Coordinates of C-alpha atoms in Angstrom, one line a residue:
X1 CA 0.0 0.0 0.0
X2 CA 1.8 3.6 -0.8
X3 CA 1.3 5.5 2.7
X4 CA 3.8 8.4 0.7
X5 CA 0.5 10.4 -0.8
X6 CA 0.3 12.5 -3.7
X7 CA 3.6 11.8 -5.9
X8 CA 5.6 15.3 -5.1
X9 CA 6.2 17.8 -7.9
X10 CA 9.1 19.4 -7.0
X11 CA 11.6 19.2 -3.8
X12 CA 10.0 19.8 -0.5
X13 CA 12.7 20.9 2.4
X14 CA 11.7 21.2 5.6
X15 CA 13.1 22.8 8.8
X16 CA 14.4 20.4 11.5
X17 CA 16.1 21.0 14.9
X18 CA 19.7 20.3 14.3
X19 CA 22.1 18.1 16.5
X20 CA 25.1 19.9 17.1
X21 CA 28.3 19.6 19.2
X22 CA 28.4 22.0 22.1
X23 CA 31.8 23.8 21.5
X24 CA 32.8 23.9 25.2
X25 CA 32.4 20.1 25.4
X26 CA 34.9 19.3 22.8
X27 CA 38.8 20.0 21.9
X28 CA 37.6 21.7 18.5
X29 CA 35.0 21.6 16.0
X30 CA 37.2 20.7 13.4
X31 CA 38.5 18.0 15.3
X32 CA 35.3 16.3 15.7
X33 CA 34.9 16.5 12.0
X34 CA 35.3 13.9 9.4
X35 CA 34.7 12.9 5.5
X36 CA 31.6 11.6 5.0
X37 CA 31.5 7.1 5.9
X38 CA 33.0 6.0 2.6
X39 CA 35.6 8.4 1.7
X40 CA 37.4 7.9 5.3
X41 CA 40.1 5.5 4.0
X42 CA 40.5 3.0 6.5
X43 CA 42.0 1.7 8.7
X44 CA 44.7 4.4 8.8
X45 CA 42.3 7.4 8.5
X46 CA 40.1 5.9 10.9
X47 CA 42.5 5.5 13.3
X48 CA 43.8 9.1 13.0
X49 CA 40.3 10.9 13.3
X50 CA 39.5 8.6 16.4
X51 CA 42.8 9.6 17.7
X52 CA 41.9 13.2 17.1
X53 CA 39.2 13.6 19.7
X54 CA 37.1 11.2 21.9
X55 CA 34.3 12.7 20.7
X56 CA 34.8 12.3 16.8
X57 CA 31.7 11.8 14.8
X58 CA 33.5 9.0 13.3
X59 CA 32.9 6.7 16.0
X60 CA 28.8 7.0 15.1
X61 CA 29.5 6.7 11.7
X62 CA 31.9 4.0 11.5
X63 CA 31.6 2.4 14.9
X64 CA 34.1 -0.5 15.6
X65 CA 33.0 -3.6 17.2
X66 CA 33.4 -7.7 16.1
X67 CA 30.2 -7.5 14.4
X68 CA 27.9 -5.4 12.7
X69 CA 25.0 -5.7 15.6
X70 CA 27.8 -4.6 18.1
X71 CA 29.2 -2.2 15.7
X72 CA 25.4 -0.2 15.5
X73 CA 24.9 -0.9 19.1
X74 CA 27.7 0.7 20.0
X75 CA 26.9 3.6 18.2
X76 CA 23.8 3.9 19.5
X77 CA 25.0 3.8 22.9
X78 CA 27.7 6.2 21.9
X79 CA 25.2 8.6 20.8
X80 CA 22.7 8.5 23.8
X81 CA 25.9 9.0 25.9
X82 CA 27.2 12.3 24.3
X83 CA 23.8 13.5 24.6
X84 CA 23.1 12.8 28.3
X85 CA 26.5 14.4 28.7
X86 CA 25.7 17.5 26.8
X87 CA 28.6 16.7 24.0
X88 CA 25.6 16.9 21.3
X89 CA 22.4 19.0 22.1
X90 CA 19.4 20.5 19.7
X91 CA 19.5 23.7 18.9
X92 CA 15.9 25.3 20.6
X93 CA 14.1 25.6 17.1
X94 CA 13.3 24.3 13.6
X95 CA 16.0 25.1 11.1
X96 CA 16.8 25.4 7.7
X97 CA 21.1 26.1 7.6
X98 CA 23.0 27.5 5.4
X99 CA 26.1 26.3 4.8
X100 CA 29.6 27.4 3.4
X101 CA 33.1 25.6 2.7
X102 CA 35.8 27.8 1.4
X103 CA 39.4 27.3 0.5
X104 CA 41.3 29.7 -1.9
X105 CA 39.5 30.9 -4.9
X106 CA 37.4 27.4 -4.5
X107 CA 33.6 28.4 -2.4
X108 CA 30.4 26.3 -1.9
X109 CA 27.2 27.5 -0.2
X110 CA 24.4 25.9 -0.2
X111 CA 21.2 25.3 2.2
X112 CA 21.1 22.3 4.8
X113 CA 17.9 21.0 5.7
X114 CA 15.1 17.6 5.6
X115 CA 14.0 16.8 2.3
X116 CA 10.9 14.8 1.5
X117 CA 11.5 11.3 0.4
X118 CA 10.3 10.3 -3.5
X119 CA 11.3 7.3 -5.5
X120 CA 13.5 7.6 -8.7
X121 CA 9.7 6.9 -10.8
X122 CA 8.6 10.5 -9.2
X123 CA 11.3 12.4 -11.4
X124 CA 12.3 14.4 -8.5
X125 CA 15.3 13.5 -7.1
X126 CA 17.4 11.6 -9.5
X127 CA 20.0 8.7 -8.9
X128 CA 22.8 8.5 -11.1
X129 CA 24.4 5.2 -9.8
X130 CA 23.5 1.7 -8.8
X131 CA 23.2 0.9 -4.9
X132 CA 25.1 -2.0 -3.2
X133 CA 22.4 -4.1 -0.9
X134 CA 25.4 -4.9 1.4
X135 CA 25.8 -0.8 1.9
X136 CA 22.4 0.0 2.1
X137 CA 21.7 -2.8 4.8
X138 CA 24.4 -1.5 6.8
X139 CA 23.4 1.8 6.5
X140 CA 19.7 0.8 7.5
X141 CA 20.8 -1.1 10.9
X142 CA 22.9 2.0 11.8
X143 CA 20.2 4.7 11.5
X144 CA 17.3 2.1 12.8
X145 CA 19.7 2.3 16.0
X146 CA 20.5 5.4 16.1
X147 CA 17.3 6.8 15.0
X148 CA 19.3 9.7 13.9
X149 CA 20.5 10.8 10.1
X150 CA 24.2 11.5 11.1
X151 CA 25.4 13.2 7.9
X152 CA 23.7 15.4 5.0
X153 CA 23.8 13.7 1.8
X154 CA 24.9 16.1 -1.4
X155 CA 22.3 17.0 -3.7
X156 CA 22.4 19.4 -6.8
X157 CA 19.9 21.8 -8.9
X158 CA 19.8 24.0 -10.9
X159 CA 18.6 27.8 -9.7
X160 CA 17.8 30.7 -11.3
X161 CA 19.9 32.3 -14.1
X162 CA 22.6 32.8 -11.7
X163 CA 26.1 32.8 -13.0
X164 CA 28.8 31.5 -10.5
X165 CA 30.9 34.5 -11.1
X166 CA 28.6 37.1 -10.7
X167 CA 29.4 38.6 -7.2
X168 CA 27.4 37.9 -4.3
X169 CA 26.0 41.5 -3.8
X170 CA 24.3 41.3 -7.4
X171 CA 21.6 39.0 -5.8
X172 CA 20.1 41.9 -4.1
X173 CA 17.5 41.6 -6.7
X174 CA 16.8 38.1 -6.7
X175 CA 14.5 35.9 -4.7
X176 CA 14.4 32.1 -3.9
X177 CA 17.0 29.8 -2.1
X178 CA 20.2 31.0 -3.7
X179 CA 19.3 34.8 -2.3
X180 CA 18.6 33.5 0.6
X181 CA 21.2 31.6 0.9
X182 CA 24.3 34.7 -0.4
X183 CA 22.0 36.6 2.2
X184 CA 22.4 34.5 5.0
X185 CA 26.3 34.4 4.5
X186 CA 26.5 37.8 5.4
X187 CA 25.1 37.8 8.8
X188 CA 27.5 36.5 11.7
X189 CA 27.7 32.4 11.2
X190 CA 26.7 29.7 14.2
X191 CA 30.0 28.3 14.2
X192 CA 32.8 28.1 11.8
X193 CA 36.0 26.0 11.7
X194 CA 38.7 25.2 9.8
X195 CA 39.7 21.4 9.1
X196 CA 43.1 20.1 8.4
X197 CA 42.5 19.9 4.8
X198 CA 42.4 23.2 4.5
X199 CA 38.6 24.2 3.8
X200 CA 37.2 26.8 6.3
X201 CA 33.4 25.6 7.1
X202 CA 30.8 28.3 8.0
X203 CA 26.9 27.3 9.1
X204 CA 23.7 29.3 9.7
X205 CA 20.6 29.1 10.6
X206 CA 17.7 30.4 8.8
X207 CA 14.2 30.2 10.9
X208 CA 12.9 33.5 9.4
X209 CA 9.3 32.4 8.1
X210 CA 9.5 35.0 5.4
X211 CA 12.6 33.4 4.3
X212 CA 11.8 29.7 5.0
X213 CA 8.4 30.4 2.7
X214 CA 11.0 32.2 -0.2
X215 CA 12.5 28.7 -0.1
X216 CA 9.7 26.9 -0.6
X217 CA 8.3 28.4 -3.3
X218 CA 11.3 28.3 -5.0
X219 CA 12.0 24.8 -4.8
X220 CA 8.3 23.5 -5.0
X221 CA 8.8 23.3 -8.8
X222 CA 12.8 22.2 -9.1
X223 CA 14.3 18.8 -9.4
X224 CA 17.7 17.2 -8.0
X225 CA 20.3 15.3 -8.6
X226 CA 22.2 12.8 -6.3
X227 CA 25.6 14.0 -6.4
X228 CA 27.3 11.8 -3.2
X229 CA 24.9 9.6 -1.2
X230 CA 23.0 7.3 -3.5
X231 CA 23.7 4.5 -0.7
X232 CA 22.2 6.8 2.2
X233 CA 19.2 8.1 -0.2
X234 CA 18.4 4.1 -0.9
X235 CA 18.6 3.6 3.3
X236 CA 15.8 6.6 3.8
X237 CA 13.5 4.9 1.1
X238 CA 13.5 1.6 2.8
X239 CA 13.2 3.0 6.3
X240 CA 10.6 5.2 5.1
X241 CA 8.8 2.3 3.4
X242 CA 9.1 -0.1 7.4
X243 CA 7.4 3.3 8.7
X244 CA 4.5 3.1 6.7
X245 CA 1.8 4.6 9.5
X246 CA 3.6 7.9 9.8
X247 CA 3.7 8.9 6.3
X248 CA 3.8 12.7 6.9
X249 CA 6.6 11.8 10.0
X250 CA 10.4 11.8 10.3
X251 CA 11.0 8.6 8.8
X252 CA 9.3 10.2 5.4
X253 CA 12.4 13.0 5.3
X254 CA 15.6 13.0 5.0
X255 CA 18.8 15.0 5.5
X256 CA 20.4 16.6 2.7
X257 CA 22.8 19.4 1.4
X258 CA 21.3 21.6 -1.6
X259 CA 23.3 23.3 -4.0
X260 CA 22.7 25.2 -6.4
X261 CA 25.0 24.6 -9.7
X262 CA 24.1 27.6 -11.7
X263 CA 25.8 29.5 -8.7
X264 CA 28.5 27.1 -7.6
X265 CA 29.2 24.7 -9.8
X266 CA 30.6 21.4 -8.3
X267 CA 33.8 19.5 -9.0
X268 CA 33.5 16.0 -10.6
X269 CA 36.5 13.6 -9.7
X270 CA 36.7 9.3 -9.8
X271 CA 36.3 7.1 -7.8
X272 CA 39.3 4.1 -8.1
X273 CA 39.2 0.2 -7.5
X274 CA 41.8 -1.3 -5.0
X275 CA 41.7 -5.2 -6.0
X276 CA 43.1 -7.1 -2.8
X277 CA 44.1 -9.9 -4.2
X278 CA 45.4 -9.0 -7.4
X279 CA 49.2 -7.8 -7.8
X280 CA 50.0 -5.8 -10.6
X281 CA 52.1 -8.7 -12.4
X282 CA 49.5 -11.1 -12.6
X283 CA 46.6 -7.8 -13.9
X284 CA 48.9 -7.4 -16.7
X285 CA 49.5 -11.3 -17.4
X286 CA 46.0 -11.4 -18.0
X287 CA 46.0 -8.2 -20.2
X288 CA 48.7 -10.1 -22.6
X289 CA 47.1 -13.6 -22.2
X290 CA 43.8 -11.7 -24.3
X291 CA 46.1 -10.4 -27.3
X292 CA 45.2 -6.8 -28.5
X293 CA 42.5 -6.3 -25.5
X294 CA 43.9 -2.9 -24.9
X295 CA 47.2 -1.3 -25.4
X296 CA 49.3 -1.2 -22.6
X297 CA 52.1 0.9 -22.1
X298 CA 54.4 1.3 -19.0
X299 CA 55.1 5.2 -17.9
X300 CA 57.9 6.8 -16.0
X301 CA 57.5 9.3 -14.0
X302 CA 55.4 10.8 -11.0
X303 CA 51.8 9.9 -10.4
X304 CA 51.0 13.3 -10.7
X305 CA 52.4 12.6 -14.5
X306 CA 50.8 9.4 -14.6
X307 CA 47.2 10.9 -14.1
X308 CA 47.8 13.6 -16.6
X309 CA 48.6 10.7 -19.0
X310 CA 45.7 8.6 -18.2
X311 CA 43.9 12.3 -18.9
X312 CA 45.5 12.7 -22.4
X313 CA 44.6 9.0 -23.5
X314 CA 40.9 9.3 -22.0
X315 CA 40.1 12.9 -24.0
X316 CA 42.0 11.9 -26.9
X317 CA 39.9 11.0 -30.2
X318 CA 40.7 7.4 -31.3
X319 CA 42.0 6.2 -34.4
X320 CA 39.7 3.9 -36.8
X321 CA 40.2 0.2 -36.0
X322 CA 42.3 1.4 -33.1
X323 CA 39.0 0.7 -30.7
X324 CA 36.7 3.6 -30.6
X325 CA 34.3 2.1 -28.7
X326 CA 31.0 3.1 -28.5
X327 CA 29.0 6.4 -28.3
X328 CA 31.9 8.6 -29.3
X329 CA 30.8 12.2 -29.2
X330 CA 28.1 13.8 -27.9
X331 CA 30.0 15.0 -24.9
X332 CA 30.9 10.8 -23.9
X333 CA 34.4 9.1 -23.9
X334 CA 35.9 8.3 -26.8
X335 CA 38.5 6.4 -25.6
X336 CA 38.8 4.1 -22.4
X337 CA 41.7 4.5 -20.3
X338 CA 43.2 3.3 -17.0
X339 CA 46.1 3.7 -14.8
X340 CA 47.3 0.2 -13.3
X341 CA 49.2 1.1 -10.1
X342 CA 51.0 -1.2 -7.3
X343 CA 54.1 -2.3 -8.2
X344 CA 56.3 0.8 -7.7
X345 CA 55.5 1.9 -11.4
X346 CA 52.0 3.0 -13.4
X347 CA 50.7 0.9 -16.5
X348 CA 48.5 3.0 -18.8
X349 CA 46.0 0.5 -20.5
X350 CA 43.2 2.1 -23.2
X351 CA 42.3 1.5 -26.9
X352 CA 40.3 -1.5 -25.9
X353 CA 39.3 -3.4 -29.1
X354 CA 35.5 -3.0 -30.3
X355 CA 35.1 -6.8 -30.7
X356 CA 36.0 -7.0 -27.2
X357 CA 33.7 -4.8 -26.2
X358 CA 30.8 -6.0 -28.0
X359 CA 31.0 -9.5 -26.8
X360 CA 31.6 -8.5 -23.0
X361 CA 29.4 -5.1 -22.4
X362 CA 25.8 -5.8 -22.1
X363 CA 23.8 -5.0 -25.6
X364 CA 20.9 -3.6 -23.5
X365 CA 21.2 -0.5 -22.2
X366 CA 21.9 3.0 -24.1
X367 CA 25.2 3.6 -26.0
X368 CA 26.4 6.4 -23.6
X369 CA 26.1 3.8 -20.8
X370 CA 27.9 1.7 -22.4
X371 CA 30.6 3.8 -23.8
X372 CA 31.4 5.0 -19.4
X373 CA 35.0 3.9 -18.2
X374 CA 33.5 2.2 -15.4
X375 CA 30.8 0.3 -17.6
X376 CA 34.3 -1.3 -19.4
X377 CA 36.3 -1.6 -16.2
X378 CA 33.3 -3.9 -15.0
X379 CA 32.2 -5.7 -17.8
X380 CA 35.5 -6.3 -19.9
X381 CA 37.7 -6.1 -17.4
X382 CA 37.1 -6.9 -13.9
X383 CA 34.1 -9.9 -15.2
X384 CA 35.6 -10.9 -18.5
X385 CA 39.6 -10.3 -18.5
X386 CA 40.4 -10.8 -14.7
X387 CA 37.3 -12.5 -13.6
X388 CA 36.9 -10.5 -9.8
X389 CA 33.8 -10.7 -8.3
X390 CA 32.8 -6.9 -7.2
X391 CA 32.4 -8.0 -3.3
X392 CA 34.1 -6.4 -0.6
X393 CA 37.0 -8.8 0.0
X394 CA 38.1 -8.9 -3.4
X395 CA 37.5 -4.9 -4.6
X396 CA 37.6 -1.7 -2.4
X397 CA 36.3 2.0 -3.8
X398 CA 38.7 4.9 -2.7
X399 CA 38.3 8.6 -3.1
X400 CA 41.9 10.0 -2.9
X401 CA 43.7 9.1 -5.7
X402 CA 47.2 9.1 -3.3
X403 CA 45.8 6.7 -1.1
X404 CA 44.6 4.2 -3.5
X405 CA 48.5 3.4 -4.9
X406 CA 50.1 3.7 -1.4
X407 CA 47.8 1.0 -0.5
X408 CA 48.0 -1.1 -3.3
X409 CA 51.9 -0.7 -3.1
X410 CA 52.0 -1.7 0.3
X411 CA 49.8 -4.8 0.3
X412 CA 50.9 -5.9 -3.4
X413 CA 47.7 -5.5 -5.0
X414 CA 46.5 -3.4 -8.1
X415 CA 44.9 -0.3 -8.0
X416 CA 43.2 0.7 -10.7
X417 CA 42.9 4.9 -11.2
X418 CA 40.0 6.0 -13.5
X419 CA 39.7 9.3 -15.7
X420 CA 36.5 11.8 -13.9
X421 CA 32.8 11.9 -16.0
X422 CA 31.8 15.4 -16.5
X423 CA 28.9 16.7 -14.6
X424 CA 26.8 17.5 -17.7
X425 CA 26.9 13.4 -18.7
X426 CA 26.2 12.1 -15.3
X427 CA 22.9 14.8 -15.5
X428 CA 22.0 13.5 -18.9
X429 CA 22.3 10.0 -18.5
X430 CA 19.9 10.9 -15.1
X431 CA 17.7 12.6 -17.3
X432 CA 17.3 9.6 -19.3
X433 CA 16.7 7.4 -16.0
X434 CA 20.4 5.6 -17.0
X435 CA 22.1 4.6 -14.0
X436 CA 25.4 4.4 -13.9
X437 CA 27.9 1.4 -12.7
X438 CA 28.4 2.1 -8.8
X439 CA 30.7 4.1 -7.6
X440 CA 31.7 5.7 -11.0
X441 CA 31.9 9.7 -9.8
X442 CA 32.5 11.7 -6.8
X443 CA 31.1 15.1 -6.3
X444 CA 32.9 17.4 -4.3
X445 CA 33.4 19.3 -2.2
X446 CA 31.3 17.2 0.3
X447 CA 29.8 18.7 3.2
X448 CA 32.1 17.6 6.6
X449 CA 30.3 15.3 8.8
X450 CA 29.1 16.3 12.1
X451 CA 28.8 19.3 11.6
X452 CA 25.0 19.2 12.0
X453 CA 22.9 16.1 12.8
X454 CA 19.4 15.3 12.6
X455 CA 17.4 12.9 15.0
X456 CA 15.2 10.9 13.8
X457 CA 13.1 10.8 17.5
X458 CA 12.7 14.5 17.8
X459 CA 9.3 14.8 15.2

């Protein structure tokens, strides 16, 4: 039975009363910070933000126990604790916030609040990516115990003609969110920090009805896109859906980051496969043992030189016969590259042979889908040429492109480095309700956890 109502036409964020940390119960606000769950690359950036302050939000997000019942007990109890303690407390009124990262000429703002839930069908907020059921189970068990959503996911629109480099002050003579929003960023912020990567992070609230009712109108008629959090936004759907008697209720919301693109465009960067138990050696065995799969050549040089290769080969136009692949143009690769890393040396691998293709990427879906790097690095390569199953003991996703070859170099095991999808294909391949292979982009910057939390118990 659907207990959601009326399908929504456009996004619908609400005001919530935020969890935050109490600044005189903690070292530092930065310090309690951390990436959002899956960029923290573990176990040595784990260890370092739990190191950083007893108090990190880390230890609610990625709670370490022998199993995964312990694990979300233990946050749970971990979270009921701060709060009795006074570490976390509710701010005294419904919210919207506005929030702001900032580090040299790069700035972000964008409006912090609890969004009404609505399937992919409902055209509202788009996916871009397939889910993993292991993820969103985990996710599920956490926030069932916790009853709190403990970070915002990042979602995108598009806003009114706004230019990103027209100046803040020229929005004067604008309404909606994005006013509201370069508005707010004048007044004196709630709390603002500085983390060790360098971004400073600024929040605000907004509580203004005149201002939470500009919002509203202007986003009753938009549509989003799920830039970082498809895992999270899958979680709220099925806890929404074991909530079904309180469809207007908490469990029918949940918490997101809006931003407007027209005013700050995002950055768009990949997301690269760690393969445990593969070294490099035996990755490019298997390469040879499929003659003319892809060209393979070995580069010297710094990774930073490396990735500006794997750049060249992925943008450049390919040759006939010399494997163009498919849906060249129109904005999609037209060549697929990768960067083999592991072994104290990078192996640039692209030109993969049409036949190849054609016989090992599914026939089914649209051309642009299957033209995507990671479409090839799944199909061809990881299920045809190296035969790894994409389970969590055999493949890990990491963020940070440094990180991924350290620790492939010092377990002996392969990582493979893609080339980023630009925003505008992820948005039309959404558009066309095309999902991508998981884990193929990463928006950034992401909003820093713990910043503001929102419980699930409060109404």
């Amino acid at each position: 039975m659907d207990t959601t109502g009326p399908a929504p036409k456009g996004l619908r964020l609400i005001p919530f009363r935020g969890l935050r940390y109490v600044p005189e119960r903690v070292g530092s606000l930065a310090a309690v910070t951390s990436p959002p769950y899956d960029v923290v690359v573990r176990p040595d950036g784990l260890h370092h933000l739990e190191s950083a302050d007893p108090h990190n939000i880390v230890r609610l997000i990625l709670p370490q126990a022998a199993t995964a019942a312990d694990r979300h007990r233990q946050a749970a109890s971990t979270l009921r604790r701060w709060l009795a303690e006074g570490v976390l407390a509710p701010d005294p009124e419904p919210a919207l916030y506005v929030y702001e990262q900032r580090r040299g000429d790069l700035l972000q703002r964008g409006v912090i609040g609890a969004l009404a839930l609505s399937t992919p069908a409902e055209g509202v907020v788009l996916p871009h990516e397939d889910v993993m059921p292991d993820i969103v189970e985990d996710r599920a068990a956490l926030m069932r115990a916790t009853a709190t959503n403990l970070e915002p996911l990042l979602l995108t629109y598009r806003g009114q003609d706004g230019s990103a480099d027209s100046p803040a002050d020229t929005t004067a003579a604008r309404t909606g969110t994005t006013a509201v929003v370069e508005r707010t960023a004048l007044r004196e912020p709630l709390l603002s920090t500085t983390t060790e990567d360098g971004f400073c992070h600024r929040l605000w609230s907004v509580t203004d009805p005149a201002e939470l009712a500009e919002i509203e109108g202007d986003l009753a008629d938009r549509q989003a896109l799920i830039a970082d959090g498809h895992h999270r936004w899958a979680t709220y759907l099925r806890l929404r859906e074991e909530h079904p008697a309180s469809a207007a209720g908490p469990w029918a919301y949940g918490l997101v980051l809006l931003v407007d693109t027209a005013r700050h465009p995002l950055q768009v960067r990949a997301i690269h496969r760690l393969l445990h138990r593969m070294p490099v050696a035996d990755a490019l065995a298997a390469l040879e043992a499929v003659p003319g799969s892809f060209r393979v050549r070995t580069l010297e040089g710094t990774l930073p030189e490396a990735v500006e290769a794997l750049s060249d080969a992925a943008n450049a136009g390919t040759e006939a016969g010399e494997g163009a692949g498919f849906g060249a143009g129109a904005g999609f690769p037209a060549n697929n590259a990768f960067l083999l890393a592991g072994d104290g040396r990078f192996h640039l691998i692209d030109r993969p042979d049409a036949a190849l293709l054609a016989r090992t990427v599914p026939a089914d879906r649209p051309a642009e889908w299957r033209a995507l790097d990671a479409t090839v690095l799944h199909s061809t390569l990881l299920d045809h040429i190296w035969k790894i199953p994409d389970a969590p003991e055999h493949i890990s996703y990491i963020h940070d492109t440094e990180a991924a070859v350290e620790q492939a170099e010092r377990h002996g095991s392969t990582a493979v480095l893609l080339h980023p999808v630009r925003e505008e294909v992820v948005r039309e391949l959404a558009r066309q309700a095309v999902t991508m292979p998981r884990k193929s982009t990463s928006f950034g910057p992401k909003p820093a956890t713990g910043l503001v939390l929102r419980s699930l118990a409060d109404g």
